[in-house]
Amino acid sequence: MTSPQQSTNPLLDALPADPRIVELGQPLFTGMPCSPNHPGFRMTLARRHGDMVRPDGGSASNEVIITGGHVGTHIDALSHVSHDGKLHGGADAAEAQAGGAFSVHGAEHTPAMVTRGVLLDVAAAHGTGTLPGGYGVSADDLERAAKLGGAEPGRGDVALVRTGWARKFDDAVAYLGKESGVPGITEDAGRWLAERGVRAVGCDTTACERIPPGAGHSVLPVHRLLLVDNGIYIMEHLALEDLAATGQHAFLFVVAPLRIVGGTGSPIRPIAVMA
């Protein structure tokens, strides 16, 4: 009897026999926290078991899902933000959105990513479980987090910034932080990440960047810096608590956006793969 043929694919050969998969996305449920700028997530059963029974006794159920593209764990396409009427690369935003869908930088062009992920645990670097509302994460904070974890993001990597704010996800009012503000990265931190050539930035909050107390999503300069100026994708509403608990700060990061033609964002299910 011949022995089973061995794989000649180096990617498959590099995988551990029993890889650990850590979910980095929040579950989707009706009533979950949602930015007031976007339509919320709704799911209901359109057909229930027993509504129609087939001659052999079988039955099926299905649902209707209504959601915005920037609700729950999602990724921003490069069409999501413009500045002075221009999208990334100088594309005219008004022309690109004509007809109700983007002809340039639509969500269908947001790439799937299989790359190195780096966790920058800023909350841990401050010796706390959760950063205070409205705290602005600086470049120095990212440096400290990188040193603490022993991993700094580089070209083509995905950088995940943990503030600990996801611990409030089950309390929509507290999580959205209208009065308290929400921690997040500042322009200073955004430049630090852009200088390292990261492919995408993610955070465990609703906007990724700092939201000052009482200000809401009135001004989002980091979105302009990352999406428009540098073509760096942004992921929001990440679940980073389980990842932080592993103690591993560098890992294989995998995500695949939906190919929504002409869209400005997509729900995602990101995962970390580690030995």
PDB file of C-alpha atoms in Angstrom:
ATOM      1  CA  MET A   1       0.000   0.000   0.000  1.00  0.00           C
ATOM      2  CA  THR A   2       1.369   3.403  -0.936  1.00  0.00           C
ATOM      3  CA  SER A   3       1.545   6.129   1.694  1.00  0.00           C
ATOM      4  CA  PRO A   4      -0.730   9.180   1.359  1.00  0.00           C
ATOM      5  CA  GLN A   5       0.702  11.824  -0.926  1.00  0.00           C
ATOM      6  CA  GLN A   6       2.289  14.668   1.015  1.00  0.00           C
ATOM      7  CA  SER A   7       1.290  18.249   0.333  1.00  0.00           C
ATOM      8  CA  THR A   8       3.623  20.270  -1.870  1.00  0.00           C
ATOM      9  CA  ASN A   9       1.878  23.545  -1.029  1.00  0.00           C
ATOM     10  CA  PRO A  10       4.101  25.545   1.346  1.00  0.00           C
ATOM     11  CA  LEU A  11       1.098  27.397   2.758  1.00  0.00           C
ATOM     12  CA  LEU A  12      -0.623  24.159   3.722  1.00  0.00           C
ATOM     13  CA  ASP A  13       2.626  22.700   5.007  1.00  0.00           C
ATOM     14  CA  ALA A  14       3.083  25.733   7.283  1.00  0.00           C
ATOM     15  CA  LEU A  15      -0.282  25.268   8.992  1.00  0.00           C
ATOM     16  CA  PRO A  16      -0.199  23.557  12.394  1.00  0.00           C
ATOM     17  CA  ALA A  17      -2.002  20.231  12.616  1.00  0.00           C
ATOM     18  CA  ASP A  18      -4.678  21.713  14.881  1.00  0.00           C
ATOM     19  CA  PRO A  19      -4.667  25.502  14.440  1.00  0.00           C
ATOM     20  CA  ARG A  20      -6.352  27.719  16.985  1.00  0.00           C
ATOM     21  CA  ILE A  21      -8.925  30.066  15.497  1.00  0.00           C
ATOM     22  CA  VAL A  22      -9.912  33.169  17.434  1.00  0.00           C
ATOM     23  CA  GLU A  23     -13.010  35.093  16.370  1.00  0.00           C
ATOM     24  CA  LEU A  24     -12.416  38.828  15.993  1.00  0.00           C
ATOM     25  CA  GLY A  25     -15.961  39.823  15.040  1.00  0.00           C
ATOM     26  CA  GLN A  26     -18.985  40.689  17.144  1.00  0.00           C
ATOM     27  CA  PRO A  27     -22.179  38.635  16.746  1.00  0.00           C
ATOM     28  CA  LEU A  28     -24.947  40.269  14.720  1.00  0.00           C
ATOM     29  CA  PHE A  29     -28.250  40.722  16.547  1.00  0.00           C
ATOM     30  CA  THR A  30     -31.249  43.012  16.457  1.00  0.00           C
ATOM     31  CA  GLY A  31     -30.701  45.952  18.789  1.00  0.00           C
ATOM     32  CA  MET A  32     -26.906  45.770  18.830  1.00  0.00           C
ATOM     33  CA  PRO A  33     -24.975  49.062  19.064  1.00  0.00           C
ATOM     34  CA  CYS A  34     -24.940  51.081  15.867  1.00  0.00           C
ATOM     35  CA  SER A  35     -23.642  54.522  14.967  1.00  0.00           C
ATOM     36  CA  PRO A  36     -26.531  56.992  14.567  1.00  0.00           C
ATOM     37  CA  ASN A  37     -25.117  57.738  11.094  1.00  0.00           C
ATOM     38  CA  HIS A  38     -26.101  54.284   9.814  1.00  0.00           C
ATOM     39  CA  PRO A  39     -29.264  52.160   9.558  1.00  0.00           C
ATOM     40  CA  GLY A  40     -29.240  49.492  12.258  1.00  0.00           C
ATOM     41  CA  PHE A  41     -29.228  45.723  11.940  1.00  0.00           C
ATOM     42  CA  ARG A  42     -32.552  43.892  11.908  1.00  0.00           C
ATOM     43  CA  MET A  43     -33.224  40.190  11.474  1.00  0.00           C
ATOM     44  CA  THR A  44     -36.577  38.418  11.569  1.00  0.00           C
ATOM     45  CA  LEU A  45     -37.891  35.101  10.338  1.00  0.00           C
ATOM     46  CA  ALA A  46     -39.766  35.509   7.067  1.00  0.00           C
ATOM     47  CA  ARG A  47     -40.946  31.902   7.097  1.00  0.00           C
ATOM     48  CA  ARG A  48     -41.193  29.591  10.100  1.00  0.00           C
ATOM     49  CA  HIS A  49     -41.227  25.833  10.321  1.00  0.00           C
ATOM     50  CA  GLY A  50     -44.775  24.709   9.791  1.00  0.00           C
ATOM     51  CA  ASP A  51     -45.827  27.691   7.656  1.00  0.00           C
ATOM     52  CA  MET A  52     -45.437  25.340   4.719  1.00  0.00           C
ATOM     53  CA  VAL A  53     -45.030  21.597   5.103  1.00  0.00           C
ATOM     54  CA  ARG A  54     -43.949  19.491   2.133  1.00  0.00           C
ATOM     55  CA  PRO A  55     -45.723  16.229   1.267  1.00  0.00           C
ATOM     56  CA  ASP A  56     -42.924  14.222   2.902  1.00  0.00           C
ATOM     57  CA  GLY A  57     -43.243  16.151   6.200  1.00  0.00           C
ATOM     58  CA  GLY A  58     -40.254  18.425   5.604  1.00  0.00           C
ATOM     59  CA  SER A  59     -40.324  22.134   6.391  1.00  0.00           C
ATOM     60  CA  ALA A  60     -37.922  25.051   6.060  1.00  0.00           C
ATOM     61  CA  SER A  61     -37.389  28.414   7.665  1.00  0.00           C
ATOM     62  CA  ASN A  62     -35.614  31.534   6.415  1.00  0.00           C
ATOM     63  CA  GLU A  63     -35.005  35.116   7.436  1.00  0.00           C
ATOM     64  CA  VAL A  64     -34.965  38.691   6.229  1.00  0.00           C
ATOM     65  CA  ILE A  65     -31.876  40.731   7.116  1.00  0.00           C
ATOM     66  CA  ILE A  66     -31.756  44.533   6.902  1.00  0.00           C
ATOM     67  CA  THR A  67     -28.500  46.267   7.681  1.00  0.00           C
ATOM     68  CA  GLY A  68     -26.258  49.150   6.722  1.00  0.00           C
ATOM     69  CA  GLY A  69     -22.812  48.403   5.368  1.00  0.00           C
ATOM     70  CA  HIS A  70     -21.155  49.957   8.427  1.00  0.00           C
ATOM     71  CA  VAL A  71     -23.021  48.067  11.143  1.00  0.00           C
ATOM     72  CA  GLY A  72     -21.472  45.466  13.398  1.00  0.00           C
ATOM     73  CA  THR A  73     -17.963  44.259  12.590  1.00  0.00           C
ATOM     74  CA  HIS A  74     -17.244  45.701   9.149  1.00  0.00           C
ATOM     75  CA  ILE A  75     -14.629  47.192   6.855  1.00  0.00           C
ATOM     76  CA  ASP A  76     -14.735  50.637   5.229  1.00  0.00           C
ATOM     77  CA  ALA A  77     -14.213  50.702   1.470  1.00  0.00           C
ATOM     78  CA  LEU A  78     -12.152  53.552   0.023  1.00  0.00           C
ATOM     79  CA  SER A  79     -15.373  55.150  -1.253  1.00  0.00           C
ATOM     80  CA  HIS A  80     -16.606  55.669   2.314  1.00  0.00           C
ATOM     81  CA  VAL A  81     -14.941  59.043   2.931  1.00  0.00           C
ATOM     82  CA  SER A  82     -14.060  62.000   0.719  1.00  0.00           C
ATOM     83  CA  HIS A  83     -12.222  65.231   1.437  1.00  0.00           C
ATOM     84  CA  ASP A  84     -12.828  68.457  -0.475  1.00  0.00           C
ATOM     85  CA  GLY A  85     -14.905  66.394  -2.890  1.00  0.00           C
ATOM     86  CA  LYS A  86     -12.160  63.880  -3.653  1.00  0.00           C
ATOM     87  CA  LEU A  87     -11.799  60.182  -2.872  1.00  0.00           C
ATOM     88  CA  HIS A  88      -8.495  58.325  -2.516  1.00  0.00           C
ATOM     89  CA  GLY A  89      -6.261  58.938  -5.501  1.00  0.00           C
ATOM     90  CA  GLY A  90      -8.057  62.134  -6.448  1.00  0.00           C
ATOM     91  CA  ALA A  91     -11.228  60.541  -7.852  1.00  0.00           C
ATOM     92  CA  ASP A  92     -14.174  62.948  -7.992  1.00  0.00           C
ATOM     93  CA  ALA A  93     -16.662  61.780  -5.342  1.00  0.00           C
ATOM     94  CA  ALA A  94     -19.743  63.295  -6.998  1.00  0.00           C
ATOM     95  CA  GLU A  95     -18.996  61.659 -10.328  1.00  0.00           C
ATOM     96  CA  ALA A  96     -18.118  58.331  -8.722  1.00  0.00           C
ATOM     97  CA  GLN A  97     -21.420  58.089  -6.828  1.00  0.00           C
ATOM     98  CA  ALA A  98     -23.670  59.052  -9.750  1.00  0.00           C
ATOM     99  CA  GLY A  99     -26.486  56.557 -10.239  1.00  0.00           C
ATOM    100  CA  GLY A 100     -26.600  55.419  -6.620  1.00  0.00           C
ATOM    101  CA  ALA A 101     -23.526  53.177  -6.555  1.00  0.00           C
ATOM    102  CA  PHE A 102     -19.831  53.954  -6.660  1.00  0.00           C
ATOM    103  CA  SER A 103     -18.072  53.396  -9.961  1.00  0.00           C
ATOM    104  CA  VAL A 104     -14.717  53.918  -8.240  1.00  0.00           C
ATOM    105  CA  HIS A 105     -13.436  52.308  -5.008  1.00  0.00           C
ATOM    106  CA  GLY A 106     -16.640  50.314  -4.456  1.00  0.00           C
ATOM    107  CA  ALA A 107     -16.732  47.646  -1.773  1.00  0.00           C
ATOM    108  CA  GLU A 108     -16.351  44.920  -4.381  1.00  0.00           C
ATOM    109  CA  HIS A 109     -12.741  46.079  -4.757  1.00  0.00           C
ATOM    110  CA  THR A 110     -11.903  45.767  -1.056  1.00  0.00           C
ATOM    111  CA  PRO A 111      -9.490  42.844  -1.020  1.00  0.00           C
ATOM    112  CA  ALA A 112      -9.635  39.687   1.015  1.00  0.00           C
ATOM    113  CA  MET A 113      -6.624  39.625   3.328  1.00  0.00           C
ATOM    114  CA  VAL A 114      -4.469  36.724   4.444  1.00  0.00           C
ATOM    115  CA  THR A 115      -1.553  38.408   6.132  1.00  0.00           C
ATOM    116  CA  ARG A 116       0.273  39.058   9.376  1.00  0.00           C
ATOM    117  CA  GLY A 117      -1.852  40.637  12.064  1.00  0.00           C
ATOM    118  CA  VAL A 118      -0.404  42.578  14.999  1.00  0.00           C
ATOM    119  CA  LEU A 119      -2.302  43.334  18.193  1.00  0.00           C
ATOM    120  CA  LEU A 120      -1.432  46.683  19.745  1.00  0.00           C
ATOM    121  CA  ASP A 121      -2.957  46.356  23.206  1.00  0.00           C
ATOM    122  CA  VAL A 122      -3.005  49.972  24.340  1.00  0.00           C
ATOM    123  CA  ALA A 123      -5.267  49.248  27.317  1.00  0.00           C
ATOM    124  CA  ALA A 124      -2.759  46.694  28.636  1.00  0.00           C
ATOM    125  CA  ALA A 125       0.096  49.132  28.025  1.00  0.00           C
ATOM    126  CA  HIS A 126      -1.727  51.512  30.383  1.00  0.00           C
ATOM    127  CA  GLY A 127      -2.246  48.752  32.945  1.00  0.00           C
ATOM    128  CA  THR A 128      -6.015  48.843  32.608  1.00  0.00           C
ATOM    129  CA  GLY A 129      -8.784  46.702  31.151  1.00  0.00           C
ATOM    130  CA  THR A 130     -10.499  49.579  29.372  1.00  0.00           C
ATOM    131  CA  LEU A 131      -9.265  53.017  28.353  1.00  0.00           C
ATOM    132  CA  PRO A 132     -11.398  55.935  29.580  1.00  0.00           C
ATOM    133  CA  GLY A 133     -14.064  57.445  27.342  1.00  0.00           C
ATOM    134  CA  GLY A 134     -12.713  60.010  24.912  1.00  0.00           C
ATOM    135  CA  TYR A 135      -9.081  58.974  25.406  1.00  0.00           C
ATOM    136  CA  GLY A 136      -6.917  59.770  22.383  1.00  0.00           C
ATOM    137  CA  VAL A 137      -4.491  56.978  21.518  1.00  0.00           C
ATOM    138  CA  SER A 138      -1.200  58.574  20.472  1.00  0.00           C
ATOM    139  CA  ALA A 139       1.796  57.354  18.493  1.00  0.00           C
ATOM    140  CA  ASP A 140       3.646  56.970  21.800  1.00  0.00           C
ATOM    141  CA  ASP A 141       0.829  54.705  23.026  1.00  0.00           C
ATOM    142  CA  LEU A 142       1.224  52.499  19.958  1.00  0.00           C
ATOM    143  CA  GLU A 143       4.997  52.387  20.501  1.00  0.00           C
ATOM    144  CA  ARG A 144       4.464  51.295  24.105  1.00  0.00           C
ATOM    145  CA  ALA A 145       1.934  48.654  23.071  1.00  0.00           C
ATOM    146  CA  ALA A 146       4.277  47.321  20.381  1.00  0.00           C
ATOM    147  CA  LYS A 147       7.115  47.004  22.890  1.00  0.00           C
ATOM    148  CA  LEU A 148       4.836  45.331  25.431  1.00  0.00           C
ATOM    149  CA  GLY A 149       3.677  42.745  22.887  1.00  0.00           C
ATOM    150  CA  GLY A 150       7.035  42.297  21.212  1.00  0.00           C
ATOM    151  CA  ALA A 151       5.579  42.946  17.752  1.00  0.00           C
ATOM    152  CA  GLU A 152       5.416  46.088  15.653  1.00  0.00           C
ATOM    153  CA  PRO A 153       3.313  46.268  12.468  1.00  0.00           C
ATOM    154  CA  GLY A 154       5.112  46.582   9.154  1.00  0.00           C
ATOM    155  CA  ARG A 155       4.382  46.870   5.453  1.00  0.00           C
ATOM    156  CA  GLY A 156       1.354  44.853   4.390  1.00  0.00           C
ATOM    157  CA  ASP A 157       0.345  43.978   7.954  1.00  0.00           C
ATOM    158  CA  VAL A 158      -3.007  44.555   9.621  1.00  0.00           C
ATOM    159  CA  ALA A 159      -2.782  46.505  12.884  1.00  0.00           C
ATOM    160  CA  LEU A 160      -5.476  45.858  15.504  1.00  0.00           C
ATOM    161  CA  VAL A 161      -5.710  48.456  18.284  1.00  0.00           C
ATOM    162  CA  ARG A 162      -7.294  47.287  21.534  1.00  0.00           C
ATOM    163  CA  THR A 163      -8.849  49.900  23.829  1.00  0.00           C
ATOM    164  CA  GLY A 164     -10.949  47.430  25.841  1.00  0.00           C
ATOM    165  CA  TRP A 165     -14.101  49.352  24.898  1.00  0.00           C
ATOM    166  CA  ALA A 166     -15.652  46.199  23.408  1.00  0.00           C
ATOM    167  CA  ARG A 167     -16.357  45.094  26.982  1.00  0.00           C
ATOM    168  CA  LYS A 168     -19.281  47.532  26.823  1.00  0.00           C
ATOM    169  CA  PHE A 169     -20.754  46.074  23.615  1.00  0.00           C
ATOM    170  CA  ASP A 170     -23.761  44.544  25.376  1.00  0.00           C
ATOM    171  CA  ASP A 171     -24.762  48.002  26.667  1.00  0.00           C
ATOM    172  CA  ALA A 172     -25.518  50.054  23.557  1.00  0.00           C
ATOM    173  CA  VAL A 173     -25.743  53.401  25.356  1.00  0.00           C
ATOM    174  CA  ALA A 174     -22.426  52.953  27.163  1.00  0.00           C
ATOM    175  CA  TYR A 175     -20.706  51.523  24.079  1.00  0.00           C
ATOM    176  CA  LEU A 176     -21.747  54.374  21.784  1.00  0.00           C
ATOM    177  CA  GLY A 177     -20.543  56.785  24.469  1.00  0.00           C
ATOM    178  CA  LYS A 178     -22.433  59.901  23.412  1.00  0.00           C
ATOM    179  CA  GLU A 179     -21.811  61.614  26.743  1.00  0.00           C
ATOM    180  CA  SER A 180     -18.612  59.881  27.845  1.00  0.00           C
ATOM    181  CA  GLY A 181     -16.827  59.905  24.520  1.00  0.00           C
ATOM    182  CA  VAL A 182     -15.094  56.830  23.101  1.00  0.00           C
ATOM    183  CA  PRO A 183     -11.366  56.071  23.087  1.00  0.00           C
ATOM    184  CA  GLY A 184      -9.612  55.695  19.764  1.00  0.00           C
ATOM    185  CA  ILE A 185      -6.627  56.580  17.662  1.00  0.00           C
ATOM    186  CA  THR A 186      -5.652  60.180  16.939  1.00  0.00           C
ATOM    187  CA  GLU A 187      -4.124  61.645  13.773  1.00  0.00           C
ATOM    188  CA  ASP A 188      -0.737  61.267  15.425  1.00  0.00           C
ATOM    189  CA  ALA A 189      -1.324  57.514  15.801  1.00  0.00           C
ATOM    190  CA  GLY A 190      -2.791  57.295  12.302  1.00  0.00           C
ATOM    191  CA  ARG A 191       0.388  58.783  10.838  1.00  0.00           C
ATOM    192  CA  TRP A 192       2.492  56.305  12.845  1.00  0.00           C
ATOM    193  CA  LEU A 193       0.522  53.433  11.321  1.00  0.00           C
ATOM    194  CA  ALA A 194       0.632  54.892   7.797  1.00  0.00           C
ATOM    195  CA  GLU A 195       4.401  55.363   8.018  1.00  0.00           C
ATOM    196  CA  ARG A 196       4.737  51.627   8.663  1.00  0.00           C
ATOM    197  CA  GLY A 197       2.810  50.787   5.522  1.00  0.00           C
ATOM    198  CA  VAL A 198       0.003  48.796   7.109  1.00  0.00           C
ATOM    199  CA  ARG A 199      -2.706  47.498   4.816  1.00  0.00           C
ATOM    200  CA  ALA A 200      -5.576  47.985   7.252  1.00  0.00           C
ATOM    201  CA  VAL A 201      -6.262  49.245  10.763  1.00  0.00           C
ATOM    202  CA  GLY A 202      -8.916  47.842  13.090  1.00  0.00           C
ATOM    203  CA  CYS A 203     -10.242  48.804  16.495  1.00  0.00           C
ATOM    204  CA  ASP A 204     -12.755  47.564  19.076  1.00  0.00           C
ATOM    205  CA  THR A 205     -14.923  50.696  18.921  1.00  0.00           C
ATOM    206  CA  THR A 206     -17.610  52.189  16.719  1.00  0.00           C
ATOM    207  CA  ALA A 207     -15.355  54.648  14.853  1.00  0.00           C
ATOM    208  CA  CYS A 208     -11.772  53.398  15.360  1.00  0.00           C
ATOM    209  CA  GLU A 209     -10.691  56.971  16.055  1.00  0.00           C
ATOM    210  CA  ARG A 210     -11.214  59.052  19.202  1.00  0.00           C
ATOM    211  CA  ILE A 211     -14.691  60.472  19.819  1.00  0.00           C
ATOM    212  CA  PRO A 212     -14.536  63.356  22.330  1.00  0.00           C
ATOM    213  CA  PRO A 213     -17.202  63.541  25.062  1.00  0.00           C
ATOM    214  CA  GLY A 214     -20.441  65.028  23.745  1.00  0.00           C
ATOM    215  CA  ALA A 215     -19.077  65.472  20.216  1.00  0.00           C
ATOM    216  CA  GLY A 216     -20.463  62.405  18.475  1.00  0.00           C
ATOM    217  CA  HIS A 217     -19.196  61.599  14.983  1.00  0.00           C
ATOM    218  CA  SER A 218     -19.033  65.252  13.981  1.00  0.00           C
ATOM    219  CA  VAL A 219     -15.458  65.259  12.656  1.00  0.00           C
ATOM    220  CA  LEU A 220     -13.439  62.163  11.702  1.00  0.00           C
ATOM    221  CA  PRO A 221      -9.943  63.289  10.699  1.00  0.00           C
ATOM    222  CA  VAL A 222      -8.350  59.842  11.047  1.00  0.00           C
ATOM    223  CA  HIS A 223     -10.781  58.443   8.477  1.00  0.00           C
ATOM    224  CA  ARG A 224      -9.570  61.099   6.050  1.00  0.00           C
ATOM    225  CA  LEU A 225      -5.933  60.382   6.846  1.00  0.00           C
ATOM    226  CA  LEU A 226      -6.199  56.603   6.439  1.00  0.00           C
ATOM    227  CA  LEU A 227      -8.833  56.134   3.727  1.00  0.00           C
ATOM    228  CA  VAL A 228      -8.394  59.221   1.541  1.00  0.00           C
ATOM    229  CA  ASP A 229      -4.747  60.170   1.992  1.00  0.00           C
ATOM    230  CA  ASN A 230      -3.202  56.703   2.300  1.00  0.00           C
ATOM    231  CA  GLY A 231      -5.671  54.124   0.964  1.00  0.00           C
ATOM    232  CA  ILE A 232      -5.602  52.187   4.245  1.00  0.00           C
ATOM    233  CA  TYR A 233      -8.769  50.248   5.057  1.00  0.00           C
ATOM    234  CA  ILE A 234     -10.497  50.662   8.437  1.00  0.00           C
ATOM    235  CA  MET A 235     -12.254  47.923  10.410  1.00  0.00           C
ATOM    236  CA  GLU A 236     -14.576  48.792  13.278  1.00  0.00           C
ATOM    237  CA  HIS A 237     -16.526  47.019  16.031  1.00  0.00           C
ATOM    238  CA  LEU A 238     -13.852  44.339  16.408  1.00  0.00           C
ATOM    239  CA  ALA A 239     -13.958  41.864  19.298  1.00  0.00           C
ATOM    240  CA  LEU A 240     -10.411  41.770  20.657  1.00  0.00           C
ATOM    241  CA  GLU A 241     -10.866  40.449  24.200  1.00  0.00           C
ATOM    242  CA  ASP A 242     -10.361  36.761  23.345  1.00  0.00           C
ATOM    243  CA  LEU A 243      -7.352  37.630  21.204  1.00  0.00           C
ATOM    244  CA  ALA A 244      -5.773  39.647  24.012  1.00  0.00           C
ATOM    245  CA  ALA A 245      -6.342  36.734  26.405  1.00  0.00           C
ATOM    246  CA  THR A 246      -4.150  34.456  24.247  1.00  0.00           C
ATOM    247  CA  GLY A 247      -1.105  36.587  24.980  1.00  0.00           C
ATOM    248  CA  GLN A 248      -0.077  36.396  21.310  1.00  0.00           C
ATOM    249  CA  HIS A 249       0.467  39.701  19.578  1.00  0.00           C
ATOM    250  CA  ALA A 250       1.463  38.463  16.107  1.00  0.00           C
ATOM    251  CA  PHE A 251      -0.636  35.940  14.192  1.00  0.00           C
ATOM    252  CA  LEU A 252      -2.132  35.033  10.836  1.00  0.00           C
ATOM    253  CA  PHE A 253      -5.006  37.384  10.073  1.00  0.00           C
ATOM    254  CA  VAL A 254      -7.757  36.340   7.656  1.00  0.00           C
ATOM    255  CA  VAL A 255     -10.764  38.360   6.455  1.00  0.00           C
ATOM    256  CA  ALA A 256     -12.995  38.360   3.375  1.00  0.00           C
ATOM    257  CA  PRO A 257     -15.390  41.274   2.712  1.00  0.00           C
ATOM    258  CA  LEU A 258     -18.594  40.787   0.745  1.00  0.00           C
ATOM    259  CA  ARG A 259     -18.314  41.956  -2.863  1.00  0.00           C
ATOM    260  CA  ILE A 260     -21.045  44.609  -2.688  1.00  0.00           C
ATOM    261  CA  VAL A 261     -20.881  46.353  -6.044  1.00  0.00           C
ATOM    262  CA  GLY A 262     -20.639  50.110  -5.604  1.00  0.00           C
ATOM    263  CA  GLY A 263     -20.920  49.902  -1.817  1.00  0.00           C
ATOM    264  CA  THR A 264     -19.028  51.914   0.789  1.00  0.00           C
ATOM    265  CA  GLY A 265     -18.438  49.097   3.277  1.00  0.00           C
ATOM    266  CA  SER A 266     -19.082  45.453   4.046  1.00  0.00           C
ATOM    267  CA  PRO A 267     -19.814  43.230   7.015  1.00  0.00           C
ATOM    268  CA  ILE A 268     -16.869  40.930   7.744  1.00  0.00           C
ATOM    269  CA  ARG A 269     -15.959  37.940   9.892  1.00  0.00           C
ATOM    270  CA  PRO A 270     -12.256  38.359  10.684  1.00  0.00           C
ATOM    271  CA  ILE A 271     -10.294  35.616  12.416  1.00  0.00           C
ATOM    272  CA  ALA A 272      -6.842  35.157  13.907  1.00  0.00           C
ATOM    273  CA  VAL A 273      -5.132  31.827  13.243  1.00  0.00           C
ATOM    274  CA  MET A 274      -2.342  30.671  15.534  1.00  0.00           C
ATOM    275  CA  ALA A 275      -0.611  27.525  16.679  1.00  0.00           C
TER     276      ALA A 275
END
